[in-house]
Amino acid sequence: MDNRSIAQSIAQLARMSAGDGHVCGLTPAQWNTLRFFARANRFSRTVSAFAEFHATTRGTASQTVKGLVSEGYLTRSPSDLDGRSVRFDLTDKGRSALDHDPLDALSEAIGKLAPDVRNQLETSVKRLTEEVARTRGKPSFGSCRFCCHLACALRKSGGEPSYACDLLEQPLAANDLDDLCVNFETAPSNATARSRRGGGPS
Ligand code: SF4
């Protein structure tokens, strides 16, 4: 298969996996929005970050988010970073809806791959996402574990690792490290990232 055919197959897979029209009363755009706010960290759960992630205009993103707030899937609250920004969080209704995500068919198919094939797929998808984002001048999004801004220090008592973001000057919890972030920048290498984390979680 040539490169263009592979690209078309990836696009077709993404379309097919999204389901046909409304699923459980939600449009494909609303599903994308719920998935984003379920995976994004607290600094990225904003309309502008979602617009960047979904490659759409801020106005369109704002309308979709507003609709989900009025239907009880999202709540709005002031941002941690500044009083002017607004952060959106999933409600219990939003989290329950994701139990019926049409994308689960693709998740299950990925789960059937052999572990080494699955890991290669993960690496390839990350590299393709970063390359296309770079070409388009867009943020690639990624998680703290692979970000050059992650700082890690061992607390003196107990040796439990504590984490912080150098860029945003904010503390991070261990369960924040896999969330998506609009400010993500790739660490020079995974080895460097591990070293910066002081041998933290893999
Ligand atoms: S360390 Fe990187 S990914 Fe994590 S919050 Fe900071 S900028 Fe975002």
mmCIF file of C-alpha atoms and ligand atoms in Angstrom:
data_model
loop_
_atom_site.group_PDB
_atom_site.id
_atom_site.type_symbol
_atom_site.label_atom_id
_atom_site.label_comp_id
_atom_site.label_asym_id
_atom_site.label_seq_id
_atom_site.Cartn_x
_atom_site.Cartn_y
_atom_site.Cartn_z
ATOM 1 C CA MET A 1 0.000 0.000 0.000
ATOM 2 C CA ASP A 2 1.409 3.440 -0.820
ATOM 3 C CA ASN A 3 1.513 6.282 1.719
ATOM 4 C CA ARG A 4 -1.607 8.011 0.358
ATOM 5 C CA SER A 5 -3.613 4.784 0.578
ATOM 6 C CA ILE A 6 -2.494 4.260 4.193
ATOM 7 C CA ALA A 7 -3.504 7.870 5.001
ATOM 8 C CA GLN A 8 -6.941 7.275 3.408
ATOM 9 C CA SER A 9 -7.349 4.048 5.391
ATOM 10 C CA ILE A 10 -6.571 5.859 8.669
ATOM 11 C CA ALA A 11 -9.134 8.574 7.815
ATOM 12 C CA GLN A 12 -11.717 5.903 6.865
ATOM 13 C CA LEU A 13 -11.074 3.998 10.119
ATOM 14 C CA ALA A 14 -11.618 7.199 12.120
ATOM 15 C CA ARG A 15 -14.905 7.941 10.293
ATOM 16 C CA MET A 16 -16.218 4.387 10.616
ATOM 17 C CA SER A 17 -15.298 4.173 14.315
ATOM 18 C CA ALA A 18 -17.235 7.356 15.122
ATOM 19 C CA GLY A 19 -20.540 5.559 14.406
ATOM 20 C CA ASP A 20 -23.467 6.561 12.188
ATOM 21 C CA GLY A 21 -25.049 9.891 13.097
ATOM 22 C CA HIS A 22 -26.542 10.084 16.604
ATOM 23 C CA VAL A 23 -25.509 7.426 19.145
ATOM 24 C CA CYS A 24 -27.393 7.572 22.479
ATOM 25 C CA GLY A 25 -28.760 10.957 21.395
ATOM 26 C CA LEU A 26 -25.322 12.546 20.897
ATOM 27 C CA THR A 27 -23.807 13.699 17.602
ATOM 28 C CA PRO A 28 -20.250 12.706 16.564
ATOM 29 C CA ALA A 29 -19.122 16.277 17.445
ATOM 30 C CA GLN A 30 -20.634 15.946 20.935
ATOM 31 C CA TRP A 31 -18.913 12.568 21.443
ATOM 32 C CA ASN A 32 -15.582 14.097 20.436
ATOM 33 C CA THR A 33 -16.162 16.889 22.929
ATOM 34 C CA LEU A 34 -16.978 14.509 25.807
ATOM 35 C CA ARG A 35 -13.894 12.392 25.008
ATOM 36 C CA PHE A 36 -11.667 15.447 25.012
ATOM 37 C CA PHE A 37 -12.929 16.773 28.359
ATOM 38 C CA ALA A 38 -12.582 13.268 29.852
ATOM 39 C CA ARG A 39 -8.887 13.060 28.860
ATOM 40 C CA ALA A 40 -7.668 16.663 29.110
ATOM 41 C CA ASN A 41 -5.822 17.923 32.195
ATOM 42 C CA ARG A 42 -7.203 20.782 34.296
ATOM 43 C CA PHE A 43 -5.190 23.410 32.347
ATOM 44 C CA SER A 44 -6.590 22.209 29.008
ATOM 45 C CA ARG A 45 -10.283 21.768 29.749
ATOM 46 C CA THR A 46 -11.122 25.028 27.990
ATOM 47 C CA VAL A 47 -13.006 25.927 24.823
ATOM 48 C CA SER A 48 -9.858 27.237 23.108
ATOM 49 C CA ALA A 49 -7.832 24.069 23.862
ATOM 50 C CA PHE A 50 -10.703 21.918 22.628
ATOM 51 C CA ALA A 51 -10.948 24.005 19.439
ATOM 52 C CA GLU A 52 -7.207 23.413 18.826
ATOM 53 C CA PHE A 53 -7.522 19.691 19.535
ATOM 54 C CA HIS A 54 -10.565 19.226 17.337
ATOM 55 C CA ALA A 55 -9.164 21.476 14.569
ATOM 56 C CA THR A 56 -12.275 23.627 14.584
ATOM 57 C CA THR A 57 -13.072 27.305 15.150
ATOM 58 C CA ARG A 58 -13.476 28.679 18.647
ATOM 59 C CA GLY A 59 -17.061 29.680 17.793
ATOM 60 C CA THR A 60 -18.048 26.162 16.711
ATOM 61 C CA ALA A 61 -16.305 24.607 19.729
ATOM 62 C CA SER A 62 -18.050 27.094 22.016
ATOM 63 C CA GLN A 63 -21.510 26.193 20.638
ATOM 64 C CA THR A 64 -20.894 22.451 21.115
ATOM 65 C CA VAL A 65 -19.614 22.937 24.676
ATOM 66 C CA LYS A 66 -22.518 25.266 25.513
ATOM 67 C CA GLY A 67 -25.006 22.635 24.313
ATOM 68 C CA LEU A 68 -23.391 19.938 26.477
ATOM 69 C CA VAL A 69 -23.473 22.242 29.520
ATOM 70 C CA SER A 70 -27.179 22.953 28.996
ATOM 71 C CA GLU A 71 -27.882 19.197 28.636
ATOM 72 C CA GLY A 72 -26.041 18.441 31.890
ATOM 73 C CA TYR A 73 -22.984 16.621 30.468
ATOM 74 C CA LEU A 74 -20.458 19.344 31.433
ATOM 75 C CA THR A 75 -20.176 21.951 34.195
ATOM 76 C CA ARG A 76 -18.279 25.243 34.060
ATOM 77 C CA SER A 77 -16.087 26.750 36.789
ATOM 78 C CA PRO A 78 -13.271 29.338 37.044
ATOM 79 C CA SER A 79 -9.865 28.145 35.795
ATOM 80 C CA ASP A 80 -7.053 27.267 38.244
ATOM 81 C CA LEU A 81 -4.643 29.455 36.276
ATOM 82 C CA ASP A 82 -6.470 32.764 36.159
ATOM 83 C CA GLY A 83 -9.822 34.097 37.237
ATOM 84 C CA ARG A 84 -10.849 35.111 33.704
ATOM 85 C CA SER A 85 -10.691 31.695 32.036
ATOM 86 C CA VAL A 86 -13.395 29.078 32.362
ATOM 87 C CA ARG A 87 -12.769 25.379 32.858
ATOM 88 C CA PHE A 88 -15.250 22.641 31.903
ATOM 89 C CA ASP A 89 -15.536 19.306 33.710
ATOM 90 C CA LEU A 90 -17.538 16.181 32.996
ATOM 91 C CA THR A 91 -20.570 15.608 35.215
ATOM 92 C CA ASP A 92 -21.672 12.127 36.362
ATOM 93 C CA LYS A 93 -24.053 12.144 33.379
ATOM 94 C CA GLY A 94 -21.122 12.908 31.046
ATOM 95 C CA ARG A 95 -19.017 10.114 32.549
ATOM 96 C CA SER A 96 -21.911 7.645 32.311
ATOM 97 C CA ALA A 97 -22.462 8.548 28.647
ATOM 98 C CA LEU A 98 -18.890 7.500 27.883
ATOM 99 C CA ASP A 99 -19.794 3.945 28.965
ATOM 100 C CA HIS A 100 -21.646 3.780 25.624
ATOM 101 C CA ASP A 101 -18.975 5.449 23.486
ATOM 102 C CA PRO A 102 -19.226 4.253 19.847
ATOM 103 C CA LEU A 103 -15.414 4.387 19.739
ATOM 104 C CA ASP A 104 -15.348 1.330 22.038
ATOM 105 C CA ALA A 105 -15.518 -0.957 18.970
ATOM 106 C CA LEU A 106 -12.114 0.399 17.906
ATOM 107 C CA SER A 107 -10.745 0.220 21.493
ATOM 108 C CA GLU A 108 -11.761 -3.433 21.648
ATOM 109 C CA ALA A 109 -10.137 -4.156 18.280
ATOM 110 C CA ILE A 110 -6.894 -2.549 19.516
ATOM 111 C CA GLY A 111 -7.109 -4.705 22.635
ATOM 112 C CA LYS A 112 -7.042 -7.828 20.439
ATOM 113 C CA LEU A 113 -3.651 -6.936 18.930
ATOM 114 C CA ALA A 114 -0.523 -8.697 20.171
ATOM 115 C CA PRO A 115 1.223 -6.529 22.840
ATOM 116 C CA ASP A 116 4.241 -5.691 20.641
ATOM 117 C CA VAL A 117 1.980 -4.739 17.695
ATOM 118 C CA ARG A 118 -0.156 -2.604 20.013
ATOM 119 C CA ASN A 119 2.960 -0.834 21.372
ATOM 120 C CA GLN A 120 4.261 -0.206 17.854
ATOM 121 C CA LEU A 121 0.862 1.202 16.915
ATOM 122 C CA GLU A 122 0.917 3.549 19.930
ATOM 123 C CA THR A 123 4.395 4.796 19.012
ATOM 124 C CA SER A 124 3.470 5.239 15.340
ATOM 125 C CA VAL A 125 0.261 7.136 16.131
ATOM 126 C CA LYS A 126 2.200 9.476 18.481
ATOM 127 C CA ARG A 127 4.848 10.145 15.825
ATOM 128 C CA LEU A 128 2.276 10.742 13.079
ATOM 129 C CA THR A 129 0.287 13.092 15.329
ATOM 130 C CA GLU A 130 3.410 15.116 16.201
ATOM 131 C CA GLU A 131 4.550 15.304 12.581
ATOM 132 C CA VAL A 132 1.177 16.404 11.202
ATOM 133 C CA ALA A 133 0.747 18.929 14.067
ATOM 134 C CA ARG A 134 4.226 20.354 13.321
ATOM 135 C CA THR A 135 3.421 20.655 9.605
ATOM 136 C CA ARG A 136 0.122 22.404 10.360
ATOM 137 C CA GLY A 137 1.622 24.632 13.085
ATOM 138 C CA LYS A 138 -0.754 23.176 15.694
ATOM 139 C CA PRO A 139 -0.126 21.905 19.236
ATOM 140 C CA SER A 140 0.349 18.132 19.183
ATOM 141 C CA PHE A 141 -1.090 17.549 22.665
ATOM 142 C CA GLY A 142 0.500 14.881 24.821
ATOM 143 C CA SER A 143 0.927 13.904 28.450
ATOM 144 C CA CYS A 144 3.281 15.016 31.223
ATOM 145 C CA ARG A 145 5.213 11.729 31.149
ATOM 146 C CA PHE A 146 6.733 12.654 27.792
ATOM 147 C CA CYS A 147 6.836 16.449 28.226
ATOM 148 C CA CYS A 148 9.982 18.552 28.610
ATOM 149 C CA HIS A 149 8.233 20.704 31.266
ATOM 150 C CA LEU A 150 7.747 17.905 33.789
ATOM 151 C CA ALA A 151 9.805 18.369 36.928
ATOM 152 C CA CYS A 152 10.081 15.592 39.466
ATOM 153 C CA ALA A 153 11.610 15.577 42.920
ATOM 154 C CA LEU A 154 11.621 13.013 45.659
ATOM 155 C CA ARG A 155 10.138 14.202 48.910
ATOM 156 C CA LYS A 156 12.501 13.835 51.823
ATOM 157 C CA SER A 157 9.956 11.985 53.936
ATOM 158 C CA GLY A 158 8.865 8.659 52.591
ATOM 159 C CA GLY A 159 10.525 9.075 49.191
ATOM 160 C CA GLU A 160 7.177 9.496 47.454
ATOM 161 C CA PRO A 161 7.713 11.321 44.147
ATOM 162 C CA SER A 162 6.116 14.734 43.790
ATOM 163 C CA TYR A 163 5.611 16.368 40.414
ATOM 164 C CA ALA A 164 5.272 19.873 39.078
ATOM 165 C CA CYS A 165 4.962 21.635 35.749
ATOM 166 C CA ASP A 166 7.902 23.991 35.093
ATOM 167 C CA LEU A 167 6.013 25.915 32.451
ATOM 168 C CA LEU A 168 2.798 26.587 34.355
ATOM 169 C CA GLU A 169 4.454 26.541 37.812
ATOM 170 C CA GLN A 170 1.718 24.271 39.123
ATOM 171 C CA PRO A 171 1.868 21.080 41.189
ATOM 172 C CA LEU A 172 0.877 17.840 39.494
ATOM 173 C CA ALA A 173 -0.531 14.682 41.044
ATOM 174 C CA ALA A 174 0.632 11.245 39.889
ATOM 175 C CA ASN A 175 -2.767 10.649 38.306
ATOM 176 C CA ASP A 176 -2.405 13.867 36.239
ATOM 177 C CA LEU A 177 0.571 12.487 34.318
ATOM 178 C CA ASP A 178 -1.340 10.665 31.583
ATOM 179 C CA ASP A 179 -3.850 13.425 30.831
ATOM 180 C CA LEU A 180 -3.760 15.375 27.565
ATOM 181 C CA CYS A 181 -2.273 18.874 27.684
ATOM 182 C CA VAL A 182 -2.416 21.705 25.159
ATOM 183 C CA ASN A 183 0.965 23.017 26.434
ATOM 184 C CA PHE A 184 2.757 19.700 25.907
ATOM 185 C CA GLU A 185 6.211 19.799 24.322
ATOM 186 C CA THR A 186 8.082 16.619 23.528
ATOM 187 C CA ALA A 187 10.993 15.871 25.858
ATOM 188 C CA PRO A 188 14.309 15.581 23.933
ATOM 189 C CA SER A 189 14.158 11.802 24.300
ATOM 190 C CA ASN A 190 12.261 9.297 26.399
ATOM 191 C CA ALA A 191 15.522 8.480 28.209
ATOM 192 C CA THR A 192 15.902 12.155 29.084
ATOM 193 C CA ALA A 193 12.292 12.277 30.223
ATOM 194 C CA ARG A 194 12.787 9.263 32.487
ATOM 195 C CA SER A 195 15.933 10.851 33.927
ATOM 196 C CA ARG A 196 14.076 14.134 34.564
ATOM 197 C CA ARG A 197 11.406 12.145 36.396
ATOM 198 C CA GLY A 198 14.085 10.666 38.661
ATOM 199 C CA GLY A 199 13.127 7.192 37.506
ATOM 200 C CA GLY A 200 9.472 7.935 38.196
ATOM 201 C CA PRO A 201 6.540 5.912 36.897
ATOM 202 C CA SER A 202 6.909 4.188 33.543
HETATM 203 S S1 SF4 B 1 4.417 19.140 32.233
HETATM 204 FE FE1 SF4 B 1 3.906 19.496 30.064
HETATM 205 S S2 SF4 B 1 2.111 18.206 29.688
HETATM 206 FE FE2 SF4 B 1 2.314 18.425 31.919
HETATM 207 S S3 SF4 B 1 1.044 20.203 32.490
HETATM 208 FE FE3 SF4 B 1 3.126 20.979 32.115
HETATM 209 S S4 SF4 B 1 3.153 21.602 29.953
HETATM 210 FE FE4 SF4 B 1 1.371 20.254 30.245
#
